[in-house]
PDB file of C-alpha atoms and ligand atoms in Angstrom:
ATOM      1  CA  UNK A   1      12.017  12.330  -5.281  1.00 85.00           C
ATOM      2  CA  UNK A   2      15.129  10.811  -3.800  1.00 91.00           C
ATOM      3  CA  UNK A   3      14.849   7.038  -3.947  1.00 96.00           C
ATOM      4  CA  UNK A   4      15.833   4.863  -1.047  1.00 96.00           C
ATOM      5  CA  UNK A   5      17.917   1.794  -1.729  1.00 96.00           C
ATOM      6  CA  UNK A   6      18.806  -0.700   0.951  1.00 97.00           C
ATOM      7  CA  UNK A   7      20.109  -4.245   0.867  1.00 97.00           C
ATOM      8  CA  UNK A   8      17.814  -7.120   1.777  1.00 97.00           C
ATOM      9  CA  UNK A   9      19.759  -7.404   4.989  1.00 97.00           C
ATOM     10  CA  UNK A  10      19.159  -3.783   5.934  1.00 98.00           C
ATOM     11  CA  UNK A  11      15.444  -4.060   5.177  1.00 98.00           C
ATOM     12  CA  UNK A  12      15.242  -7.220   7.222  1.00 97.00           C
ATOM     13  CA  UNK A  13      16.635  -5.357  10.210  1.00 97.00           C
ATOM     14  CA  UNK A  14      14.274  -2.428   9.794  1.00 97.00           C
ATOM     15  CA  UNK A  15      11.016  -4.289   9.133  1.00 98.00           C
ATOM     16  CA  UNK A  16       8.993  -6.891  10.996  1.00 98.00           C
ATOM     17  CA  UNK A  17       8.943 -10.340   9.332  1.00 98.00           C
ATOM     18  CA  UNK A  18       5.405  -9.680   8.040  1.00 98.00           C
ATOM     19  CA  UNK A  19       6.312  -6.252   6.685  1.00 98.00           C
ATOM     20  CA  UNK A  20       9.404  -7.716   5.037  1.00 98.00           C
ATOM     21  CA  UNK A  21       7.409 -10.491   3.410  1.00 98.00           C
ATOM     22  CA  UNK A  22       4.941  -8.017   1.908  1.00 98.00           C
ATOM     23  CA  UNK A  23       7.112  -5.022   1.076  1.00 98.00           C
ATOM     24  CA  UNK A  24      10.236  -6.805  -0.108  1.00 98.00           C
ATOM     25  CA  UNK A  25       8.965 -10.236  -1.187  1.00 98.00           C
ATOM     26  CA  UNK A  26       5.593  -9.152  -2.593  1.00 97.00           C
ATOM     27  CA  UNK A  27       3.631 -11.172  -0.079  1.00 97.00           C
ATOM     28  CA  UNK A  28      -0.025 -10.627   0.748  1.00 97.00           C
ATOM     29  CA  UNK A  29      -1.594 -10.543   4.179  1.00 98.00           C
ATOM     30  CA  UNK A  30      -4.663 -12.717   4.718  1.00 98.00           C
ATOM     31  CA  UNK A  31      -7.933 -10.937   3.847  1.00 98.00           C
ATOM     32  CA  UNK A  32      -9.637  -9.166   6.760  1.00 98.00           C
ATOM     33  CA  UNK A  33      -6.540  -9.719   8.900  1.00 97.00           C
ATOM     34  CA  UNK A  34      -4.943  -6.319   8.453  1.00 97.00           C
ATOM     35  CA  UNK A  35      -4.989  -3.547  10.997  1.00 97.00           C
ATOM     36  CA  UNK A  36      -6.553  -0.917   8.704  1.00 98.00           C
ATOM     37  CA  UNK A  37      -9.312  -2.797   6.876  1.00 97.00           C
ATOM     38  CA  UNK A  38     -12.018  -0.969   8.786  1.00 96.00           C
ATOM     39  CA  UNK A  39     -10.151   2.124   9.930  1.00 96.00           C
ATOM     40  CA  UNK A  40     -12.148   5.259   9.190  1.00 95.00           C
ATOM     41  CA  UNK A  41     -10.176   7.772  11.246  1.00 96.00           C
ATOM     42  CA  UNK A  42      -8.938  10.950   9.579  1.00 97.00           C
ATOM     43  CA  UNK A  43      -5.301  10.981   8.668  1.00 98.00           C
ATOM     44  CA  UNK A  44      -2.735   9.753   6.219  1.00 98.00           C
ATOM     45  CA  UNK A  45      -1.153   6.439   5.413  1.00 98.00           C
ATOM     46  CA  UNK A  46       2.592   6.363   4.865  1.00 98.00           C
ATOM     47  CA  UNK A  47       4.881   3.613   3.601  1.00 98.00           C
ATOM     48  CA  UNK A  48       5.853   1.355   6.512  1.00 98.00           C
ATOM     49  CA  UNK A  49       9.321   0.959   5.050  1.00 98.00           C
ATOM     50  CA  UNK A  50      10.339   4.515   4.159  1.00 98.00           C
ATOM     51  CA  UNK A  51       7.664   6.906   5.453  1.00 98.00           C
ATOM     52  CA  UNK A  52       6.638   8.131   1.987  1.00 98.00           C
ATOM     53  CA  UNK A  53       3.114   9.583   2.182  1.00 98.00           C
ATOM     54  CA  UNK A  54       0.855   7.350   0.056  1.00 98.00           C
ATOM     55  CA  UNK A  55      -2.856   7.643   0.820  1.00 98.00           C
ATOM     56  CA  UNK A  56      -5.306   9.932   2.590  1.00 98.00           C
ATOM     57  CA  UNK A  57      -8.237   8.779   4.698  1.00 98.00           C
ATOM     58  CA  UNK A  58     -10.345  11.108   2.502  1.00 98.00           C
ATOM     59  CA  UNK A  59      -9.965   8.652  -0.367  1.00 98.00           C
ATOM     60  CA  UNK A  60     -10.372   5.465   1.617  1.00 98.00           C
ATOM     61  CA  UNK A  61     -13.516   3.399   1.265  1.00 98.00           C
ATOM     62  CA  UNK A  62     -14.748   0.123   2.585  1.00 96.00           C
ATOM     63  CA  UNK A  63     -14.822  -2.679   0.065  1.00 93.00           C
ATOM     64  CA  UNK A  64     -15.598  -6.297   0.816  1.00 92.00           C
ATOM     65  CA  UNK A  65     -12.272  -7.461  -0.545  1.00 95.00           C
ATOM     66  CA  UNK A  66     -10.656  -7.701   2.882  1.00 97.00           C
ATOM     67  CA  UNK A  67      -7.890  -5.142   2.426  1.00 98.00           C
ATOM     68  CA  UNK A  68      -7.810  -1.379   2.944  1.00 98.00           C
ATOM     69  CA  UNK A  69      -9.101   0.231  -0.247  1.00 98.00           C
ATOM     70  CA  UNK A  70      -8.521   3.676  -1.689  1.00 98.00           C
ATOM     71  CA  UNK A  71      -9.809   5.236  -4.884  1.00 98.00           C
ATOM     72  CA  UNK A  72      -6.732   7.386  -5.353  1.00 98.00           C
ATOM     73  CA  UNK A  73      -3.143   7.731  -4.171  1.00 98.00           C
ATOM     74  CA  UNK A  74      -1.165  10.852  -3.353  1.00 98.00           C
ATOM     75  CA  UNK A  75       0.199  12.326  -6.563  1.00 98.00           C
ATOM     76  CA  UNK A  76       3.543  10.825  -7.612  1.00 97.00           C
ATOM     77  CA  UNK A  77       3.777   8.630  -4.524  1.00 98.00           C
ATOM     78  CA  UNK A  78       3.389   5.226  -6.160  1.00 98.00           C
ATOM     79  CA  UNK A  79       4.418   3.325  -9.291  1.00 98.00           C
ATOM     80  CA  UNK A  80       2.576   0.705 -11.320  1.00 98.00           C
ATOM     81  CA  UNK A  81       3.898  -2.531 -12.782  1.00 98.00           C
ATOM     82  CA  UNK A  82       2.350  -5.292 -14.811  1.00 98.00           C
ATOM     83  CA  UNK A  83       2.072  -8.430 -12.675  1.00 97.00           C
ATOM     84  CA  UNK A  84       1.258 -11.720 -14.379  1.00 96.00           C
ATOM     85  CA  UNK A  85       2.058 -13.963 -11.418  1.00 92.00           C
ATOM     86  CA  UNK A  86      -0.291 -16.510  -9.880  1.00 90.00           C
ATOM     87  CA  UNK A  87      -2.150 -16.957 -13.179  1.00 94.00           C
ATOM     88  CA  UNK A  88      -3.690 -13.496 -13.005  1.00 94.00           C
ATOM     89  CA  UNK A  89      -3.195 -10.325 -14.959  1.00 97.00           C
ATOM     90  CA  UNK A  90      -2.926  -7.585 -12.385  1.00 97.00           C
ATOM     91  CA  UNK A  91      -1.301  -4.218 -11.893  1.00 98.00           C
ATOM     92  CA  UNK A  92       1.054  -4.102  -8.947  1.00 98.00           C
ATOM     93  CA  UNK A  93       1.393  -0.911  -6.891  1.00 98.00           C
ATOM     94  CA  UNK A  94       4.759  -0.070  -5.338  1.00 98.00           C
ATOM     95  CA  UNK A  95       6.089   2.803  -3.253  1.00 98.00           C
ATOM     96  CA  UNK A  96       7.840   5.239  -5.552  1.00 98.00           C
ATOM     97  CA  UNK A  97      10.450   6.095  -2.967  1.00 98.00           C
ATOM     98  CA  UNK A  98      11.656   2.696  -1.758  1.00 98.00           C
ATOM     99  CA  UNK A  99      10.184   0.327  -4.345  1.00 98.00           C
ATOM    100  CA  UNK A 100       8.325  -1.612  -1.662  1.00 98.00           C
ATOM    101  CA  UNK A 101       5.362  -3.744  -2.745  1.00 98.00           C
ATOM    102  CA  UNK A 102       2.094  -2.288  -1.465  1.00 98.00           C
ATOM    103  CA  UNK A 103      -0.672  -4.191  -3.241  1.00 98.00           C
ATOM    104  CA  UNK A 104      -2.593  -4.022  -6.522  1.00 98.00           C
ATOM    105  CA  UNK A 105      -4.950  -1.672  -8.358  1.00 98.00           C
ATOM    106  CA  UNK A 106      -8.254  -2.712  -9.951  1.00 98.00           C
ATOM    107  CA  UNK A 107     -10.821  -1.020 -12.166  1.00 97.00           C
ATOM    108  CA  UNK A 108     -13.875  -1.613  -9.972  1.00 97.00           C
ATOM    109  CA  UNK A 109     -13.552   1.312  -7.581  1.00 98.00           C
ATOM    110  CA  UNK A 110     -15.983   4.142  -6.908  1.00 97.00           C
ATOM    111  CA  UNK A 111     -16.175   7.534  -8.581  1.00 97.00           C
ATOM    112  CA  UNK A 112     -14.451   9.793  -9.430  1.00 97.00           C
ATOM    113  CA  UNK A 113     -11.526   7.574 -10.444  1.00 98.00           C
ATOM    114  CA  UNK A 114     -13.216   4.177 -10.768  1.00 98.00           C
ATOM    115  CA  UNK A 115     -10.044   2.688  -9.315  1.00 98.00           C
ATOM    116  CA  UNK A 116      -9.602   0.473  -6.294  1.00 98.00           C
ATOM    117  CA  UNK A 117      -6.178   0.454  -4.705  1.00 98.00           C
ATOM    118  CA  UNK A 118      -6.145  -2.779  -2.742  1.00 98.00           C
ATOM    119  CA  UNK A 119      -3.328  -2.303  -0.251  1.00 98.00           C
ATOM    120  CA  UNK A 120      -1.838  -4.445   2.489  1.00 98.00           C
ATOM    121  CA  UNK A 121      -2.283  -2.913   5.941  1.00 98.00           C
ATOM    122  CA  UNK A 122       1.153  -4.091   6.999  1.00 98.00           C
ATOM    123  CA  UNK A 123       2.771  -2.137   4.148  1.00 98.00           C
ATOM    124  CA  UNK A 124       1.487   1.108   5.643  1.00 98.00           C
ATOM    125  CA  UNK A 125       1.555   3.079   8.834  1.00 98.00           C
ATOM    126  CA  UNK A 126      -1.400   5.253   9.750  1.00 98.00           C
ATOM    127  CA  UNK A 127      -0.770   8.751  11.044  1.00 98.00           C
ATOM    128  CA  UNK A 128      -3.868  10.193  12.627  1.00 95.00           C
ATOM    129  CA  UNK A 129      -4.677  13.866  12.376  1.00 85.00           C
ATOM    130  CA  UNK A 130      -3.838  15.823  15.494  1.00 75.00           C
ATOM    131  CA  UNK A 131      -6.858  17.458  17.039  1.00 62.00           C
TER     132      UNK A 131
HETATM  133 FE1   FE B 201       8.392   3.245   0.698  1.00 56.12          FE
END
């Protein structure tokens, strides 16, 4: 995969302030505020910064955490990093193509993976399936 590298300035021009805060500064949108928390339409979710395909609606589930949740990501689309900020031990999920911060992954998801990708709505763009 060809990685995308842009300066902070370039990202700032391309993204909305909220997207920039999440994707480039590892911010988090307020729970239940995001556009896709309850979306159950068929389609795919791509990185809002670079368009990299990340998640499918087939693997999305509703969890009470307040962010869109998936039990799996598209193969080789994301990377994982240890995150010990804010007094918590968490695993950060980033876009493999542009390095943008997406959210975190937890071990309390449903079968078959048992994982819960907890992802900021504003870090993604939903592409609905064409009928
Ligand atoms: Fe990306």
